C-alpha positions as protocol buffer text, in pm:
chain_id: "A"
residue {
  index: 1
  type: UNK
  ca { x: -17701 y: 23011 z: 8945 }
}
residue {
  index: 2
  type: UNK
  ca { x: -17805 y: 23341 z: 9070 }
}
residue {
  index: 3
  type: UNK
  ca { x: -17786 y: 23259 z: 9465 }
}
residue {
  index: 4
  type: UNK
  ca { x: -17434 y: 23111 z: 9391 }
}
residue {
  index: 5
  type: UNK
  ca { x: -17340 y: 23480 z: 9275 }
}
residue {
  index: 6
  type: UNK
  ca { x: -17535 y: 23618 z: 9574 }
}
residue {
  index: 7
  type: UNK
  ca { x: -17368 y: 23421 z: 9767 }
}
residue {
  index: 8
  type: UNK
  ca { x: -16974 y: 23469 z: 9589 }
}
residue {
  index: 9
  type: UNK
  ca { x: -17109 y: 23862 z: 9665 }
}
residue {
  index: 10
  type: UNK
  ca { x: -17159 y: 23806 z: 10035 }
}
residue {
  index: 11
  type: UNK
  ca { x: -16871 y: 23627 z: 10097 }
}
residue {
  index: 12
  type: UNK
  ca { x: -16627 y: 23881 z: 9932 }
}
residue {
  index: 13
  type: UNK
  ca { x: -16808 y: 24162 z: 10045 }
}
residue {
  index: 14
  type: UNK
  ca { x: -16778 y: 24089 z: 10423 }
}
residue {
  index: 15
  type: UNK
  ca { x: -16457 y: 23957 z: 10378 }
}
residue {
  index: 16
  type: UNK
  ca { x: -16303 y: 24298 z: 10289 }
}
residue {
  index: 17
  type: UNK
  ca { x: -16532 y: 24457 z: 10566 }
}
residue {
  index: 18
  type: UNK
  ca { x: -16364 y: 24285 z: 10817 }
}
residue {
  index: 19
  type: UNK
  ca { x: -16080 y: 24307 z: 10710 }
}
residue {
  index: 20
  type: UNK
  ca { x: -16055 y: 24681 z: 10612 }
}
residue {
  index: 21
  type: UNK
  ca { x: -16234 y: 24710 z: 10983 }
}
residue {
  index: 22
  type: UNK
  ca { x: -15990 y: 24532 z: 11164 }
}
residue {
  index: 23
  type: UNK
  ca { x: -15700 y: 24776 z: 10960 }
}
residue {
  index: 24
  type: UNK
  ca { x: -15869 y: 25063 z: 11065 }
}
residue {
  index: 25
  type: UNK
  ca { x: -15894 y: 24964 z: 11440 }
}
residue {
  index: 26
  type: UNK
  ca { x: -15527 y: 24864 z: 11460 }
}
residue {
  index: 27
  type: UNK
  ca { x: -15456 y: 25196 z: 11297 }
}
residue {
  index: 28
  type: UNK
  ca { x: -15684 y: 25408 z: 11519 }
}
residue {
  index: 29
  type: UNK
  ca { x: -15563 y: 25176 z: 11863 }
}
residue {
  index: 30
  type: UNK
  ca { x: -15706 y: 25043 z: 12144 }
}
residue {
  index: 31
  type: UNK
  ca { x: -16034 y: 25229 z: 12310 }
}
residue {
  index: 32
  type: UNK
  ca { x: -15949 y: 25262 z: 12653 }
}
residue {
  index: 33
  type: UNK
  ca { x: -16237 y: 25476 z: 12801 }
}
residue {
  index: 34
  type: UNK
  ca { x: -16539 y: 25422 z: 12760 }
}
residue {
  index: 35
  type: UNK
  ca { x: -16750 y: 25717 z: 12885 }
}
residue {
  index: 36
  type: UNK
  ca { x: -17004 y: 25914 z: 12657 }
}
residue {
  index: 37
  type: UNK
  ca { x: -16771 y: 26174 z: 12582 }
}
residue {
  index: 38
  type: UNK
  ca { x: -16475 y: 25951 z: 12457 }
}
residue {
  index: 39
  type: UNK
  ca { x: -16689 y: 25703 z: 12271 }
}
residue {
  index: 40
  type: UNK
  ca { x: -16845 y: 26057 z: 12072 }
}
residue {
  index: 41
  type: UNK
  ca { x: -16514 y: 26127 z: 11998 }
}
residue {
  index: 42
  type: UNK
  ca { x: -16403 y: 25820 z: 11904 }
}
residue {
  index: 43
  type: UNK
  ca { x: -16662 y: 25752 z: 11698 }
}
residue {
  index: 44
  type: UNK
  ca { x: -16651 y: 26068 z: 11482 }
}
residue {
  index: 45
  type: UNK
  ca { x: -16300 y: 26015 z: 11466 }
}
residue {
  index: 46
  type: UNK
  ca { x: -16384 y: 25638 z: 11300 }
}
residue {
  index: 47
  type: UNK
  ca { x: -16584 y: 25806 z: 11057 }
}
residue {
  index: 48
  type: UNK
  ca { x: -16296 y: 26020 z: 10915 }
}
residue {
  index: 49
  type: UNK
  ca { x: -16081 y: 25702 z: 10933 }
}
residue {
  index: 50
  type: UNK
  ca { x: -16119 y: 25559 z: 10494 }
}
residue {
  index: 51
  type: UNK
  ca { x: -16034 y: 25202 z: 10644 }
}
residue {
  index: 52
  type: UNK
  ca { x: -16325 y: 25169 z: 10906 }
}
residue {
  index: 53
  type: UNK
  ca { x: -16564 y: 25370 z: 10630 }
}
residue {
  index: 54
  type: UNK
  ca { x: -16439 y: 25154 z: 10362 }
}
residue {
  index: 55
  type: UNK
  ca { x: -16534 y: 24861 z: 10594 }
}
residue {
  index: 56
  type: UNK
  ca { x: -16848 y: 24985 z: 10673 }
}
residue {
  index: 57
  type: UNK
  ca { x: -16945 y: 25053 z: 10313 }
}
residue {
  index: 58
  type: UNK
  ca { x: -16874 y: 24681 z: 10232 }
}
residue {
  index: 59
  type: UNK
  ca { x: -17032 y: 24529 z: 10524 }
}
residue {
  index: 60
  type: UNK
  ca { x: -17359 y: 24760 z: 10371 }
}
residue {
  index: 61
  type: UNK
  ca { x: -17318 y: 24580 z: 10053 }
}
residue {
  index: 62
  type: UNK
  ca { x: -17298 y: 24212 z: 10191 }
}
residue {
  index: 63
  type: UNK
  ca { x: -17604 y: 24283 z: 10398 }
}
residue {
  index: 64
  type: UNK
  ca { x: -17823 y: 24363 z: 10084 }
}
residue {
  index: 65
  type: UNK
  ca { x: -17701 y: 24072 z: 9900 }
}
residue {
  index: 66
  type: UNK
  ca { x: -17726 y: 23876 z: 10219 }
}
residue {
  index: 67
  type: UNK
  ca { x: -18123 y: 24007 z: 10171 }
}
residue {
  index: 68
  type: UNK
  ca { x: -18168 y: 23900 z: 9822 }
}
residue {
  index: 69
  type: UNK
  ca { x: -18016 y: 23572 z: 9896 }
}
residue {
  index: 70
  type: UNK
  ca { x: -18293 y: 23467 z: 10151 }
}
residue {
  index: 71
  type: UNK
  ca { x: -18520 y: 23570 z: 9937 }
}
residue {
  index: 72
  type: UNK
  ca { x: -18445 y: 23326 z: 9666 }
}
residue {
  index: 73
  type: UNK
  ca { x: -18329 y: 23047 z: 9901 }
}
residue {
  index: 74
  type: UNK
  ca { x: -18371 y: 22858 z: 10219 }
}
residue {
  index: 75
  type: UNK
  ca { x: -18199 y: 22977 z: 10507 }
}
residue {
  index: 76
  type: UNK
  ca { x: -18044 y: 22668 z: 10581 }
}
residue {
  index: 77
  type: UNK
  ca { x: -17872 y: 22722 z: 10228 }
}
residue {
  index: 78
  type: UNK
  ca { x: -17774 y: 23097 z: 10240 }
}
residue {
  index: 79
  type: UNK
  ca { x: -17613 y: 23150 z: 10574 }
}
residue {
  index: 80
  type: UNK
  ca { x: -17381 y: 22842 z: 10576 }
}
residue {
  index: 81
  type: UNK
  ca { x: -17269 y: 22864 z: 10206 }
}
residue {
  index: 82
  type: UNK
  ca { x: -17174 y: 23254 z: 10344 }
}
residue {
  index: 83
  type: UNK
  ca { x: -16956 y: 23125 z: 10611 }
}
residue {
  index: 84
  type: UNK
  ca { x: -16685 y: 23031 z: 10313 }
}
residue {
  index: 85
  type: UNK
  ca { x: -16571 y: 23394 z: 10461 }
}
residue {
  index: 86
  type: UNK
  ca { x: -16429 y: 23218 z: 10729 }
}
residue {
  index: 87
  type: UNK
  ca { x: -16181 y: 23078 z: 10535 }
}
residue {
  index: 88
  type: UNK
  ca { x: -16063 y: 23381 z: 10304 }
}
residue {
  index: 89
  type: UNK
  ca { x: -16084 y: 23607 z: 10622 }
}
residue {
  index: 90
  type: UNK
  ca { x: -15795 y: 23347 z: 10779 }
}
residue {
  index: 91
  type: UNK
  ca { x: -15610 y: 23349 z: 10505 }
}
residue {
  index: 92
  type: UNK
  ca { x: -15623 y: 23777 z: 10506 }
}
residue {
  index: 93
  type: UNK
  ca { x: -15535 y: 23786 z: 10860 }
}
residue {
  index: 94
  type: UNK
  ca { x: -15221 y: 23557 z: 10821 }
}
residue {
  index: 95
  type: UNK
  ca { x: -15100 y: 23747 z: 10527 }
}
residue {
  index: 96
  type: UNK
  ca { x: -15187 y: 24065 z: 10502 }
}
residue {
  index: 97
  type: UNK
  ca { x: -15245 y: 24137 z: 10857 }
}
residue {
  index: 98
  type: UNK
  ca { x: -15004 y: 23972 z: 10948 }
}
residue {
  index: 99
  type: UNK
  ca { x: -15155 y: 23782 z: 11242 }
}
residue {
  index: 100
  type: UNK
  ca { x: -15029 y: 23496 z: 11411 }
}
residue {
  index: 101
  type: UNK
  ca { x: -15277 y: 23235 z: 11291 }
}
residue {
  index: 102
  type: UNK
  ca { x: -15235 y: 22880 z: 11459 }
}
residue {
  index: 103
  type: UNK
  ca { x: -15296 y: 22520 z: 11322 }
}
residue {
  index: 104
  type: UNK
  ca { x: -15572 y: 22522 z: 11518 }
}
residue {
  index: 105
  type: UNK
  ca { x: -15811 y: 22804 z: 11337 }
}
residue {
  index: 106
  type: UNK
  ca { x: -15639 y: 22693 z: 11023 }
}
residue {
  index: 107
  type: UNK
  ca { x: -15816 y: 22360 z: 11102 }
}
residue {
  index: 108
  type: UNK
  ca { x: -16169 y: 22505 z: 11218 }
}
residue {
  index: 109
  type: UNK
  ca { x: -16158 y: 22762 z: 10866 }
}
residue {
  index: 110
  type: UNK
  ca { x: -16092 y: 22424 z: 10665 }
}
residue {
  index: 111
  type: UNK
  ca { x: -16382 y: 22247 z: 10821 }
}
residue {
  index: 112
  type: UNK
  ca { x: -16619 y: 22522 z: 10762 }
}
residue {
  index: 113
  type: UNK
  ca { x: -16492 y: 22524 z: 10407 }
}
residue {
  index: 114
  type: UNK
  ca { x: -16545 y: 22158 z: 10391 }
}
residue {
  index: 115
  type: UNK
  ca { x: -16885 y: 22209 z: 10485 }
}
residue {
  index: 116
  type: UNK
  ca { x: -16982 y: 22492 z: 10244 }
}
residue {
  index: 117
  type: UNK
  ca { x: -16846 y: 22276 z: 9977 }
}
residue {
  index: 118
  type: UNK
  ca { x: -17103 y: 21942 z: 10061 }
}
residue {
  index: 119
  type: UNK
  ca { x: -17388 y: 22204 z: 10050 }
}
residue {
  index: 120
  type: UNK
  ca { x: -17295 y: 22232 z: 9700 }
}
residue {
  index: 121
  type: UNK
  ca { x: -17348 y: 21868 z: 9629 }
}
């Protein structure tokens, strides 16, 4: 029971952390240098940017449970059951993103849903 919750932990947790990421990226635009001085400043501007901090923060938190997962099961287990996040992260990007997501990556985050759900079995 316990690595299920682990494993509902990881996949929410990096969920949002992508997802807040990817808001804070389109927010802060594209990098288009890429010398030591503009990736300084970009990257102390990230940290003042509550999306990218916020995404951070929750990428921390699917790490650790990510941790305690592989300690109570077999890798084989833990890191496909935690690619369920494929799915929900799809379904974030096509609606609150608002990305253009094709039939295509629908059909690859269904698969790897389909596959999370045999391990179950």
């Amino acid at each position: 029971m316990m690595r299920w919750v682990l494993v509902l932990v990881v996949v929410v947790a990096n969920t949002v952390g992508d997802v807040l990421n990817t808001a804070g990226m389109k927010r802060h635009g594209e990098v288009e240098h890429f010398h030591p001085r503009a990736v300084g400043h970009m990257v102390l501007h990230l940290f003042r940017n509550p999306w990218v901090v916020g995404g951070i923060a929750s990428l921390v938190v699917s790490f650790g449970a990510t941790i305690l997962l592989l300690t109570i099961a077999n890798v084989s287990f833990a890191i496909p059951a935690t690619s369920a996040s494929f799915l929900l992260e799809t379904i974030l990007a096509k609606y609150y993103l608002k990305e253009d997501v094709q039939w295509k990556r629908w059909l690859g985050a269904t698969l790897v849903a389909g596959g999370v759900a045999l391990l179950s079995v």
